[in-house]
Amino acid sequence: MKEQKEQKNQEQKTITLKTLNKSCVWDIQENDIFRMYEVAERDADLKENYRHYMDIVRSAFEIEEVKVDKPEVLKKYEDRGFKIGTIKLDENTRLKLALKKRPIMRVTDLTYENIRHISAAKLLEVLDRNFGGGWDSLSQSIQDIIESGFEISTTTLPQDRLHKSGGMYEKKVDDGFDVLEIPKGTWVEAIFAKKKPMVEKPKMKYEEEMSEDEEELDDEAIEERDDEYDDDDDDDFDEDKLTEESYRTTFETDPDDLSLDAAEVSDDDEY
């Protein structure tokens, strides 16, 4: 557990504004944002990409620009849970910002980006706070989001049978699942949740080779390559090679089946 925590802290330290995305932004805190901007102060394109970076930060943080820099104003932000800091975009531009991590309090706060950045206990806390109707009362879209990050199992049993020795409840808990119990009269619905391991989808060897080759080609080179393929296709077709065999039909007719009594059709009869 300690090793996993150290690894996570190391990953957070390596996140920069340029590597920040709407998933890993949930792993960092307000002070990390100010630290990343401080590290990036020397980047010439910082001001140019400021809006892009802030769009990513805004997906996980509330952001307000502090336009009145007075102690009483700053105190109000701090009372609301905001962290205040200053970022330098260039020599002439400095912004004072108030940041606060968006809380995940309701099931509607869950997204594909943040679902893997909460624990099973936190997930069940959110479920317990938002509904009393059980797993099936969630919309299909919310269920899909949750199941993208967690293994979910449910069972509904009489209260006196739920904790039966050797039953599903005991097996799931022993397997590392957290449990939320929702009373339903004399019955209880148990929702079991366990975080799914991160699995990186391997690339096919062919895809890797193609992507490496494409990176080495600029648009003009790719167009020239495609033109060469087209020219090769045209070279394979030679009208002089056409013979009578090329016009042979795909079916044969037995001469004996032809009726010699068929009426002759004159040019006048065609009209």
PDB file of C-alpha atoms in Angstrom:
ATOM      1  CA  MET A   1       0.000   0.000   0.000  1.00  0.00           C
ATOM      2  CA  LYS A   2       2.847   2.330   0.888  1.00  0.00           C
ATOM      3  CA  GLU A   3       4.589   1.578  -2.426  1.00  0.00           C
ATOM      4  CA  GLN A   4       1.403   2.366  -4.381  1.00  0.00           C
ATOM      5  CA  LYS A   5       1.068   5.678  -2.545  1.00  0.00           C
ATOM      6  CA  GLU A   6       4.692   6.584  -3.286  1.00  0.00           C
ATOM      7  CA  GLN A   7       4.216   5.664  -6.941  1.00  0.00           C
ATOM      8  CA  LYS A   8       1.092   7.826  -7.153  1.00  0.00           C
ATOM      9  CA  ASN A   9       2.919  10.760  -5.565  1.00  0.00           C
ATOM     10  CA  GLN A  10       5.743  10.326  -8.059  1.00  0.00           C
ATOM     11  CA  GLU A  11       3.291  10.352 -10.965  1.00  0.00           C
ATOM     12  CA  GLN A  12       1.720  13.555  -9.648  1.00  0.00           C
ATOM     13  CA  LYS A  13       5.144  15.189  -9.478  1.00  0.00           C
ATOM     14  CA  THR A  14       5.797  14.428 -13.131  1.00  0.00           C
ATOM     15  CA  ILE A  15       2.520  15.941 -14.382  1.00  0.00           C
ATOM     16  CA  THR A  16       3.081  19.227 -16.199  1.00  0.00           C
ATOM     17  CA  LEU A  17       0.751  21.639 -17.973  1.00  0.00           C
ATOM     18  CA  LYS A  18       1.671  20.029 -21.291  1.00  0.00           C
ATOM     19  CA  THR A  19       0.896  16.499 -20.072  1.00  0.00           C
ATOM     20  CA  LEU A  20      -2.209  17.496 -18.121  1.00  0.00           C
ATOM     21  CA  ASN A  21      -5.480  15.945 -19.328  1.00  0.00           C
ATOM     22  CA  LYS A  22      -9.074  15.673 -18.099  1.00  0.00           C
ATOM     23  CA  SER A  23      -8.349  12.360 -16.417  1.00  0.00           C
ATOM     24  CA  CYS A  24      -5.100  12.927 -14.504  1.00  0.00           C
ATOM     25  CA  VAL A  25      -6.237  16.416 -13.449  1.00  0.00           C
ATOM     26  CA  TRP A  26      -8.384  14.654 -10.820  1.00  0.00           C
ATOM     27  CA  ASP A  27      -5.216  13.307  -9.188  1.00  0.00           C
ATOM     28  CA  ILE A  28      -3.803  16.725  -8.319  1.00  0.00           C
ATOM     29  CA  GLN A  29      -4.723  19.490  -5.889  1.00  0.00           C
ATOM     30  CA  GLU A  30      -4.962  23.277  -6.041  1.00  0.00           C
ATOM     31  CA  ASN A  31      -1.344  23.862  -5.003  1.00  0.00           C
ATOM     32  CA  ASP A  32      -0.189  21.514  -7.780  1.00  0.00           C
ATOM     33  CA  ILE A  33      -1.837  23.780 -10.373  1.00  0.00           C
ATOM     34  CA  PHE A  34       0.009  26.840  -9.126  1.00  0.00           C
ATOM     35  CA  ARG A  35       3.243  24.835  -8.992  1.00  0.00           C
ATOM     36  CA  MET A  36       2.874  23.709 -12.608  1.00  0.00           C
ATOM     37  CA  TYR A  37       2.306  27.278 -13.780  1.00  0.00           C
ATOM     38  CA  GLU A  38       5.369  28.381 -11.855  1.00  0.00           C
ATOM     39  CA  VAL A  39       7.478  25.717 -13.565  1.00  0.00           C
ATOM     40  CA  ALA A  40       6.073  26.699 -16.967  1.00  0.00           C
ATOM     41  CA  GLU A  41       6.731  30.441 -16.599  1.00  0.00           C
ATOM     42  CA  ARG A  42       9.689  30.258 -18.965  1.00  0.00           C
ATOM     43  CA  ASP A  43       7.674  28.625 -21.746  1.00  0.00           C
ATOM     44  CA  ALA A  44       7.214  31.069 -24.605  1.00  0.00           C
ATOM     45  CA  ASP A  45       3.816  29.640 -25.528  1.00  0.00           C
ATOM     46  CA  LEU A  46       2.367  29.723 -21.998  1.00  0.00           C
ATOM     47  CA  LYS A  47       0.161  32.759 -22.585  1.00  0.00           C
ATOM     48  CA  GLU A  48      -0.921  31.491 -25.988  1.00  0.00           C
ATOM     49  CA  ASN A  49      -2.092  28.150 -24.548  1.00  0.00           C
ATOM     50  CA  TYR A  50      -3.451  29.541 -21.272  1.00  0.00           C
ATOM     51  CA  ARG A  51      -7.098  29.089 -22.269  1.00  0.00           C
ATOM     52  CA  HIS A  52      -6.501  25.487 -23.337  1.00  0.00           C
ATOM     53  CA  TYR A  53      -4.795  24.604 -20.053  1.00  0.00           C
ATOM     54  CA  MET A  54      -7.534  26.291 -18.042  1.00  0.00           C
ATOM     55  CA  ASP A  55     -10.264  24.390 -19.876  1.00  0.00           C
ATOM     56  CA  ILE A  56      -8.647  21.176 -18.645  1.00  0.00           C
ATOM     57  CA  VAL A  57      -8.223  22.502 -15.098  1.00  0.00           C
ATOM     58  CA  ARG A  58     -11.839  23.728 -15.089  1.00  0.00           C
ATOM     59  CA  SER A  59     -13.099  20.182 -15.685  1.00  0.00           C
ATOM     60  CA  ALA A  60     -11.982  19.284 -12.138  1.00  0.00           C
ATOM     61  CA  PHE A  61     -11.697  22.657 -10.375  1.00  0.00           C
ATOM     62  CA  GLU A  62     -13.821  25.701  -9.776  1.00  0.00           C
ATOM     63  CA  ILE A  63     -11.870  28.749 -10.959  1.00  0.00           C
ATOM     64  CA  GLU A  64     -12.481  32.393 -10.140  1.00  0.00           C
ATOM     65  CA  GLU A  65     -10.261  35.331 -10.974  1.00  0.00           C
ATOM     66  CA  VAL A  66      -9.596  37.525  -7.949  1.00  0.00           C
ATOM     67  CA  LYS A  67     -10.050  41.053  -9.254  1.00  0.00           C
ATOM     68  CA  VAL A  68     -10.092  42.800  -5.873  1.00  0.00           C
ATOM     69  CA  ASP A  69      -6.906  41.956  -4.008  1.00  0.00           C
ATOM     70  CA  LYS A  70      -7.932  42.914  -0.487  1.00  0.00           C
ATOM     71  CA  PRO A  71      -7.603  40.850   2.721  1.00  0.00           C
ATOM     72  CA  GLU A  72     -11.349  40.818   3.381  1.00  0.00           C
ATOM     73  CA  VAL A  73     -12.045  39.587  -0.147  1.00  0.00           C
ATOM     74  CA  LEU A  74      -9.375  36.885   0.030  1.00  0.00           C
ATOM     75  CA  LYS A  75     -10.761  35.775   3.391  1.00  0.00           C
ATOM     76  CA  LYS A  76     -14.188  35.177   1.826  1.00  0.00           C
ATOM     77  CA  TYR A  77     -12.635  32.945  -0.832  1.00  0.00           C
ATOM     78  CA  GLU A  78     -10.720  30.993   1.799  1.00  0.00           C
ATOM     79  CA  ASP A  79     -13.875  30.551   3.870  1.00  0.00           C
ATOM     80  CA  ARG A  80     -15.484  28.948   0.810  1.00  0.00           C
ATOM     81  CA  GLY A  81     -12.616  26.458   0.542  1.00  0.00           C
ATOM     82  CA  PHE A  82     -10.663  28.146  -2.259  1.00  0.00           C
ATOM     83  CA  LYS A  83      -6.882  28.208  -2.524  1.00  0.00           C
ATOM     84  CA  ILE A  84      -5.470  31.494  -3.816  1.00  0.00           C
ATOM     85  CA  GLY A  85      -2.352  31.935  -5.900  1.00  0.00           C
ATOM     86  CA  THR A  86      -0.789  34.037  -8.619  1.00  0.00           C
ATOM     87  CA  ILE A  87       0.292  32.825 -12.053  1.00  0.00           C
ATOM     88  CA  LYS A  88       2.621  34.696 -14.370  1.00  0.00           C
ATOM     89  CA  LEU A  89       1.807  34.460 -18.068  1.00  0.00           C
ATOM     90  CA  ASP A  90       4.548  36.853 -19.214  1.00  0.00           C
ATOM     91  CA  GLU A  91       6.506  39.836 -17.917  1.00  0.00           C
ATOM     92  CA  ASN A  92       3.452  42.073 -18.135  1.00  0.00           C
ATOM     93  CA  THR A  93       0.630  39.696 -17.261  1.00  0.00           C
ATOM     94  CA  ARG A  94      -0.069  38.270 -13.818  1.00  0.00           C
ATOM     95  CA  LEU A  95      -3.348  36.759 -12.683  1.00  0.00           C
ATOM     96  CA  LYS A  96      -4.542  36.043  -9.151  1.00  0.00           C
ATOM     97  CA  LEU A  97      -6.794  32.996  -9.152  1.00  0.00           C
ATOM     98  CA  ALA A  98      -8.930  31.189  -6.602  1.00  0.00           C
ATOM     99  CA  LEU A  99      -9.141  27.416  -7.155  1.00  0.00           C
ATOM    100  CA  LYS A 100     -11.231  24.722  -5.479  1.00  0.00           C
ATOM    101  CA  LYS A 101     -11.433  21.040  -6.376  1.00  0.00           C
ATOM    102  CA  ARG A 102     -14.907  20.124  -7.576  1.00  0.00           C
ATOM    103  CA  PRO A 103     -16.532  17.823  -5.008  1.00  0.00           C
ATOM    104  CA  ILE A 104     -18.023  14.509  -6.101  1.00  0.00           C
ATOM    105  CA  MET A 105     -21.187  14.507  -4.034  1.00  0.00           C
ATOM    106  CA  ARG A 106     -23.927  13.243  -6.366  1.00  0.00           C
ATOM    107  CA  VAL A 107     -24.134  10.491  -8.952  1.00  0.00           C
ATOM    108  CA  THR A 108     -24.451  13.207 -11.611  1.00  0.00           C
ATOM    109  CA  ASP A 109     -20.941  14.377 -10.642  1.00  0.00           C
ATOM    110  CA  LEU A 110     -19.501  11.058 -11.828  1.00  0.00           C
ATOM    111  CA  THR A 111     -17.804  11.068 -15.233  1.00  0.00           C
ATOM    112  CA  TYR A 112     -15.646   8.721 -17.284  1.00  0.00           C
ATOM    113  CA  GLU A 113     -12.710  11.035 -16.465  1.00  0.00           C
ATOM    114  CA  ASN A 114     -13.041  10.995 -12.675  1.00  0.00           C
ATOM    115  CA  ILE A 115     -14.541   7.568 -11.961  1.00  0.00           C
ATOM    116  CA  ARG A 116     -11.118   5.910 -11.695  1.00  0.00           C
ATOM    117  CA  HIS A 117      -9.860   8.577  -9.311  1.00  0.00           C
ATOM    118  CA  ILE A 118     -12.174   7.753  -6.404  1.00  0.00           C
ATOM    119  CA  SER A 119     -12.168   4.780  -4.068  1.00  0.00           C
ATOM    120  CA  ALA A 120     -14.876   2.139  -3.778  1.00  0.00           C
ATOM    121  CA  ALA A 121     -15.751   3.539  -0.351  1.00  0.00           C
ATOM    122  CA  LYS A 122     -16.187   7.018  -1.850  1.00  0.00           C
ATOM    123  CA  LEU A 123     -18.350   5.628  -4.648  1.00  0.00           C
ATOM    124  CA  LEU A 124     -20.681   3.874  -2.216  1.00  0.00           C
ATOM    125  CA  GLU A 125     -20.842   7.023  -0.118  1.00  0.00           C
ATOM    126  CA  VAL A 126     -22.024   8.924  -3.190  1.00  0.00           C
ATOM    127  CA  LEU A 127     -24.597   6.224  -4.006  1.00  0.00           C
ATOM    128  CA  ASP A 128     -25.872   6.186  -0.439  1.00  0.00           C
ATOM    129  CA  ARG A 129     -26.300   9.957  -0.438  1.00  0.00           C
ATOM    130  CA  ASN A 130     -28.168  10.167  -3.711  1.00  0.00           C
ATOM    131  CA  PHE A 131     -30.816   7.488  -3.799  1.00  0.00           C
ATOM    132  CA  GLY A 132     -32.671   4.899  -1.804  1.00  0.00           C
ATOM    133  CA  GLY A 133     -34.114   2.850  -4.621  1.00  0.00           C
ATOM    134  CA  GLY A 134     -31.162   0.568  -5.245  1.00  0.00           C
ATOM    135  CA  TRP A 135     -28.836  -0.033  -8.179  1.00  0.00           C
ATOM    136  CA  ASP A 136     -31.659  -0.325 -10.709  1.00  0.00           C
ATOM    137  CA  SER A 137     -32.862   3.177  -9.879  1.00  0.00           C
ATOM    138  CA  LEU A 138     -29.722   4.608 -11.500  1.00  0.00           C
ATOM    139  CA  SER A 139     -29.902   5.628 -15.136  1.00  0.00           C
ATOM    140  CA  GLN A 140     -28.146   3.381 -17.628  1.00  0.00           C
ATOM    141  CA  SER A 141     -25.629   6.126 -18.439  1.00  0.00           C
ATOM    142  CA  ILE A 142     -24.603   6.445 -14.768  1.00  0.00           C
ATOM    143  CA  GLN A 143     -24.335   2.658 -14.443  1.00  0.00           C
ATOM    144  CA  ASP A 144     -22.079   2.562 -17.518  1.00  0.00           C
ATOM    145  CA  ILE A 145     -19.790   5.221 -16.034  1.00  0.00           C
ATOM    146  CA  ILE A 146     -19.538   3.395 -12.710  1.00  0.00           C
ATOM    147  CA  GLU A 147     -18.918   0.012 -14.328  1.00  0.00           C
ATOM    148  CA  SER A 148     -16.129   1.466 -16.456  1.00  0.00           C
ATOM    149  CA  GLY A 149     -14.110   1.833 -13.260  1.00  0.00           C
ATOM    150  CA  PHE A 150     -15.590  -0.672 -10.816  1.00  0.00           C
ATOM    151  CA  GLU A 151     -16.762  -4.251 -10.631  1.00  0.00           C
ATOM    152  CA  ILE A 152     -20.362  -4.113  -9.402  1.00  0.00           C
ATOM    153  CA  SER A 153     -22.506  -6.928  -8.005  1.00  0.00           C
ATOM    154  CA  THR A 154     -25.878  -6.725  -6.255  1.00  0.00           C
ATOM    155  CA  THR A 155     -28.115  -9.048  -4.295  1.00  0.00           C
ATOM    156  CA  THR A 156     -31.382  -8.594  -2.420  1.00  0.00           C
ATOM    157  CA  LEU A 157     -32.109 -10.939   0.476  1.00  0.00           C
ATOM    158  CA  PRO A 158     -34.107 -11.051   3.703  1.00  0.00           C
ATOM    159  CA  GLN A 159     -32.190  -9.188   6.374  1.00  0.00           C
ATOM    160  CA  ASP A 160     -31.580 -12.310   8.472  1.00  0.00           C
ATOM    161  CA  ARG A 161     -30.068 -14.184   5.508  1.00  0.00           C
ATOM    162  CA  LEU A 162     -27.793 -11.474   4.053  1.00  0.00           C
ATOM    163  CA  HIS A 163     -24.889 -12.147   6.414  1.00  0.00           C
ATOM    164  CA  LYS A 164     -25.242 -15.927   6.365  1.00  0.00           C
ATOM    165  CA  SER A 165     -21.894 -17.660   6.838  1.00  0.00           C
ATOM    166  CA  GLY A 166     -20.415 -18.746   3.530  1.00  0.00           C
ATOM    167  CA  GLY A 167     -22.889 -16.655   1.554  1.00  0.00           C
ATOM    168  CA  MET A 168     -22.329 -14.087  -1.183  1.00  0.00           C
ATOM    169  CA  TYR A 169     -21.818 -11.236   1.282  1.00  0.00           C
ATOM    170  CA  GLU A 170     -18.970 -12.962   3.070  1.00  0.00           C
ATOM    171  CA  LYS A 171     -17.317 -14.106  -0.179  1.00  0.00           C
ATOM    172  CA  LYS A 172     -17.427 -10.637  -1.718  1.00  0.00           C
ATOM    173  CA  VAL A 173     -15.989  -8.956   1.363  1.00  0.00           C
ATOM    174  CA  ASP A 174     -13.197 -11.546   1.506  1.00  0.00           C
ATOM    175  CA  ASP A 175     -12.508 -10.796  -2.175  1.00  0.00           C
ATOM    176  CA  GLY A 176     -11.914  -7.113  -1.420  1.00  0.00           C
ATOM    177  CA  PHE A 177     -15.325  -5.635  -2.239  1.00  0.00           C
ATOM    178  CA  ASP A 178     -16.800  -2.709  -0.312  1.00  0.00           C
ATOM    179  CA  VAL A 179     -20.517  -3.029   0.463  1.00  0.00           C
ATOM    180  CA  LEU A 180     -23.466  -0.654   0.673  1.00  0.00           C
ATOM    181  CA  GLU A 181     -26.601  -2.015   2.330  1.00  0.00           C
ATOM    182  CA  ILE A 182     -29.953  -0.456   1.417  1.00  0.00           C
ATOM    183  CA  PRO A 183     -32.900  -1.495   3.630  1.00  0.00           C
ATOM    184  CA  LYS A 184     -36.101  -2.383   1.784  1.00  0.00           C
ATOM    185  CA  GLY A 185     -38.578  -3.290   4.472  1.00  0.00           C
ATOM    186  CA  THR A 186     -37.583  -6.671   5.851  1.00  0.00           C
ATOM    187  CA  TRP A 187     -35.244  -7.178   2.885  1.00  0.00           C
ATOM    188  CA  VAL A 188     -31.870  -5.595   2.163  1.00  0.00           C
ATOM    189  CA  GLU A 189     -30.200  -4.817  -1.168  1.00  0.00           C
ATOM    190  CA  ALA A 190     -26.420  -5.129  -0.999  1.00  0.00           C
ATOM    191  CA  ILE A 191     -24.313  -3.324  -3.605  1.00  0.00           C
ATOM    192  CA  PHE A 192     -20.745  -4.625  -3.849  1.00  0.00           C
ATOM    193  CA  ALA A 193     -18.066  -2.449  -5.469  1.00  0.00           C
ATOM    194  CA  LYS A 194     -14.426  -3.155  -6.212  1.00  0.00           C
ATOM    195  CA  LYS A 195     -12.079  -0.993  -8.234  1.00  0.00           C
ATOM    196  CA  LYS A 196     -11.041  -2.476 -11.569  1.00  0.00           C
ATOM    197  CA  PRO A 197      -7.305  -2.733 -12.247  1.00  0.00           C
ATOM    198  CA  MET A 198      -5.918  -0.357 -14.834  1.00  0.00           C
ATOM    199  CA  VAL A 199      -5.387  -2.229 -18.088  1.00  0.00           C
ATOM    200  CA  GLU A 200      -3.528  -0.577 -20.930  1.00  0.00           C
ATOM    201  CA  LYS A 201      -4.780  -1.738 -24.306  1.00  0.00           C
ATOM    202  CA  PRO A 202      -1.820  -3.150 -26.248  1.00  0.00           C
ATOM    203  CA  LYS A 203      -1.217  -1.907 -29.748  1.00  0.00           C
ATOM    204  CA  MET A 204      -1.124  -4.318 -32.620  1.00  0.00           C
ATOM    205  CA  LYS A 205       2.348  -4.657 -34.097  1.00  0.00           C
ATOM    206  CA  TYR A 206       0.985  -3.645 -37.493  1.00  0.00           C
ATOM    207  CA  GLU A 207      -0.555  -0.471 -36.034  1.00  0.00           C
ATOM    208  CA  GLU A 208       2.739   0.451 -34.350  1.00  0.00           C
ATOM    209  CA  GLU A 209       4.701  -0.024 -37.555  1.00  0.00           C
ATOM    210  CA  MET A 210       2.192   1.975 -39.553  1.00  0.00           C
ATOM    211  CA  SER A 211       2.123   4.840 -37.059  1.00  0.00           C
ATOM    212  CA  GLU A 212       5.934   5.000 -37.009  1.00  0.00           C
ATOM    213  CA  ASP A 213       6.086   5.013 -40.799  1.00  0.00           C
ATOM    214  CA  GLU A 214       3.415   7.686 -41.077  1.00  0.00           C
ATOM    215  CA  GLU A 215       5.247   9.924 -38.611  1.00  0.00           C
ATOM    216  CA  GLU A 216       8.290   9.869 -40.864  1.00  0.00           C
ATOM    217  CA  LEU A 217       6.256  11.065 -43.829  1.00  0.00           C
ATOM    218  CA  ASP A 218       4.949  14.578 -44.219  1.00  0.00           C
ATOM    219  CA  ASP A 219       1.692  15.254 -46.063  1.00  0.00           C
ATOM    220  CA  GLU A 220       3.447  15.842 -49.370  1.00  0.00           C
ATOM    221  CA  ALA A 221       5.382  12.597 -49.144  1.00  0.00           C
ATOM    222  CA  ILE A 222       2.230  10.657 -48.293  1.00  0.00           C
ATOM    223  CA  GLU A 223       0.454  12.186 -51.299  1.00  0.00           C
ATOM    224  CA  GLU A 224       3.344  11.277 -53.601  1.00  0.00           C
ATOM    225  CA  ARG A 225       3.335   7.743 -52.235  1.00  0.00           C
ATOM    226  CA  ASP A 226      -0.408   7.397 -52.862  1.00  0.00           C
ATOM    227  CA  ASP A 227       0.049   8.740 -56.420  1.00  0.00           C
ATOM    228  CA  GLU A 228       2.663   6.082 -57.067  1.00  0.00           C
ATOM    229  CA  TYR A 229       0.218   3.407 -55.960  1.00  0.00           C
ATOM    230  CA  ASP A 230      -2.391   4.840 -58.327  1.00  0.00           C
ATOM    231  CA  ASP A 231       0.110   4.866 -61.214  1.00  0.00           C
ATOM    232  CA  ASP A 232       1.018   1.245 -60.554  1.00  0.00           C
ATOM    233  CA  ASP A 233      -2.648   0.292 -60.716  1.00  0.00           C
ATOM    234  CA  ASP A 234      -3.029   2.047 -64.078  1.00  0.00           C
ATOM    235  CA  ASP A 235       0.042   0.277 -65.486  1.00  0.00           C
ATOM    236  CA  ASP A 236      -1.572  -3.089 -64.857  1.00  0.00           C
ATOM    237  CA  PHE A 237      -4.293  -2.314 -67.398  1.00  0.00           C
ATOM    238  CA  ASP A 238      -3.293  -2.597 -71.083  1.00  0.00           C
ATOM    239  CA  GLU A 239      -5.947  -2.328 -73.789  1.00  0.00           C
ATOM    240  CA  ASP A 240      -3.646  -4.009 -76.321  1.00  0.00           C
ATOM    241  CA  LYS A 241      -3.755  -7.174 -74.267  1.00  0.00           C
ATOM    242  CA  LEU A 242      -7.509  -7.508 -74.695  1.00  0.00           C
ATOM    243  CA  THR A 243      -8.370 -10.587 -76.725  1.00  0.00           C
ATOM    244  CA  GLU A 244     -11.461 -12.372 -77.801  1.00  0.00           C
ATOM    245  CA  GLU A 245     -11.275 -14.340 -74.571  1.00  0.00           C
ATOM    246  CA  SER A 246     -11.892 -11.112 -72.674  1.00  0.00           C
ATOM    247  CA  TYR A 247     -15.321 -10.764 -74.250  1.00  0.00           C
ATOM    248  CA  ARG A 248     -16.478 -14.348 -73.778  1.00  0.00           C
ATOM    249  CA  THR A 249     -19.760 -14.569 -71.904  1.00  0.00           C
ATOM    250  CA  THR A 250     -20.042 -16.488 -68.683  1.00  0.00           C
ATOM    251  CA  PHE A 251     -22.711 -18.852 -69.975  1.00  0.00           C
ATOM    252  CA  GLU A 252     -22.920 -21.252 -72.939  1.00  0.00           C
ATOM    253  CA  THR A 253     -25.969 -22.180 -74.969  1.00  0.00           C
ATOM    254  CA  ASP A 254     -26.619 -25.563 -76.500  1.00  0.00           C
ATOM    255  CA  PRO A 255     -27.322 -25.077 -80.237  1.00  0.00           C
ATOM    256  CA  ASP A 256     -29.885 -27.920 -80.085  1.00  0.00           C
ATOM    257  CA  ASP A 257     -31.976 -25.829 -77.689  1.00  0.00           C
ATOM    258  CA  LEU A 258     -32.344 -22.994 -80.214  1.00  0.00           C
ATOM    259  CA  SER A 259     -35.662 -22.973 -82.058  1.00  0.00           C
ATOM    260  CA  LEU A 260     -35.181 -22.808 -85.826  1.00  0.00           C
ATOM    261  CA  ASP A 261     -38.847 -21.828 -86.160  1.00  0.00           C
ATOM    262  CA  ALA A 262     -38.381 -18.515 -84.459  1.00  0.00           C
ATOM    263  CA  ALA A 263     -40.045 -15.713 -86.384  1.00  0.00           C
ATOM    264  CA  GLU A 264     -37.726 -13.393 -88.204  1.00  0.00           C
ATOM    265  CA  VAL A 265     -38.000  -9.823 -87.105  1.00  0.00           C
ATOM    266  CA  SER A 266     -37.624  -7.219 -89.786  1.00  0.00           C
ATOM    267  CA  ASP A 267     -36.653  -3.639 -89.189  1.00  0.00           C
ATOM    268  CA  ASP A 268     -40.297  -2.668 -89.687  1.00  0.00           C
ATOM    269  CA  ASP A 269     -41.460  -5.135 -87.028  1.00  0.00           C
ATOM    270  CA  GLU A 270     -39.202  -3.547 -84.416  1.00  0.00           C
ATOM    271  CA  TYR A 271     -41.267  -0.433 -84.514  1.00  0.00           C
TER     272      TYR A 271
END
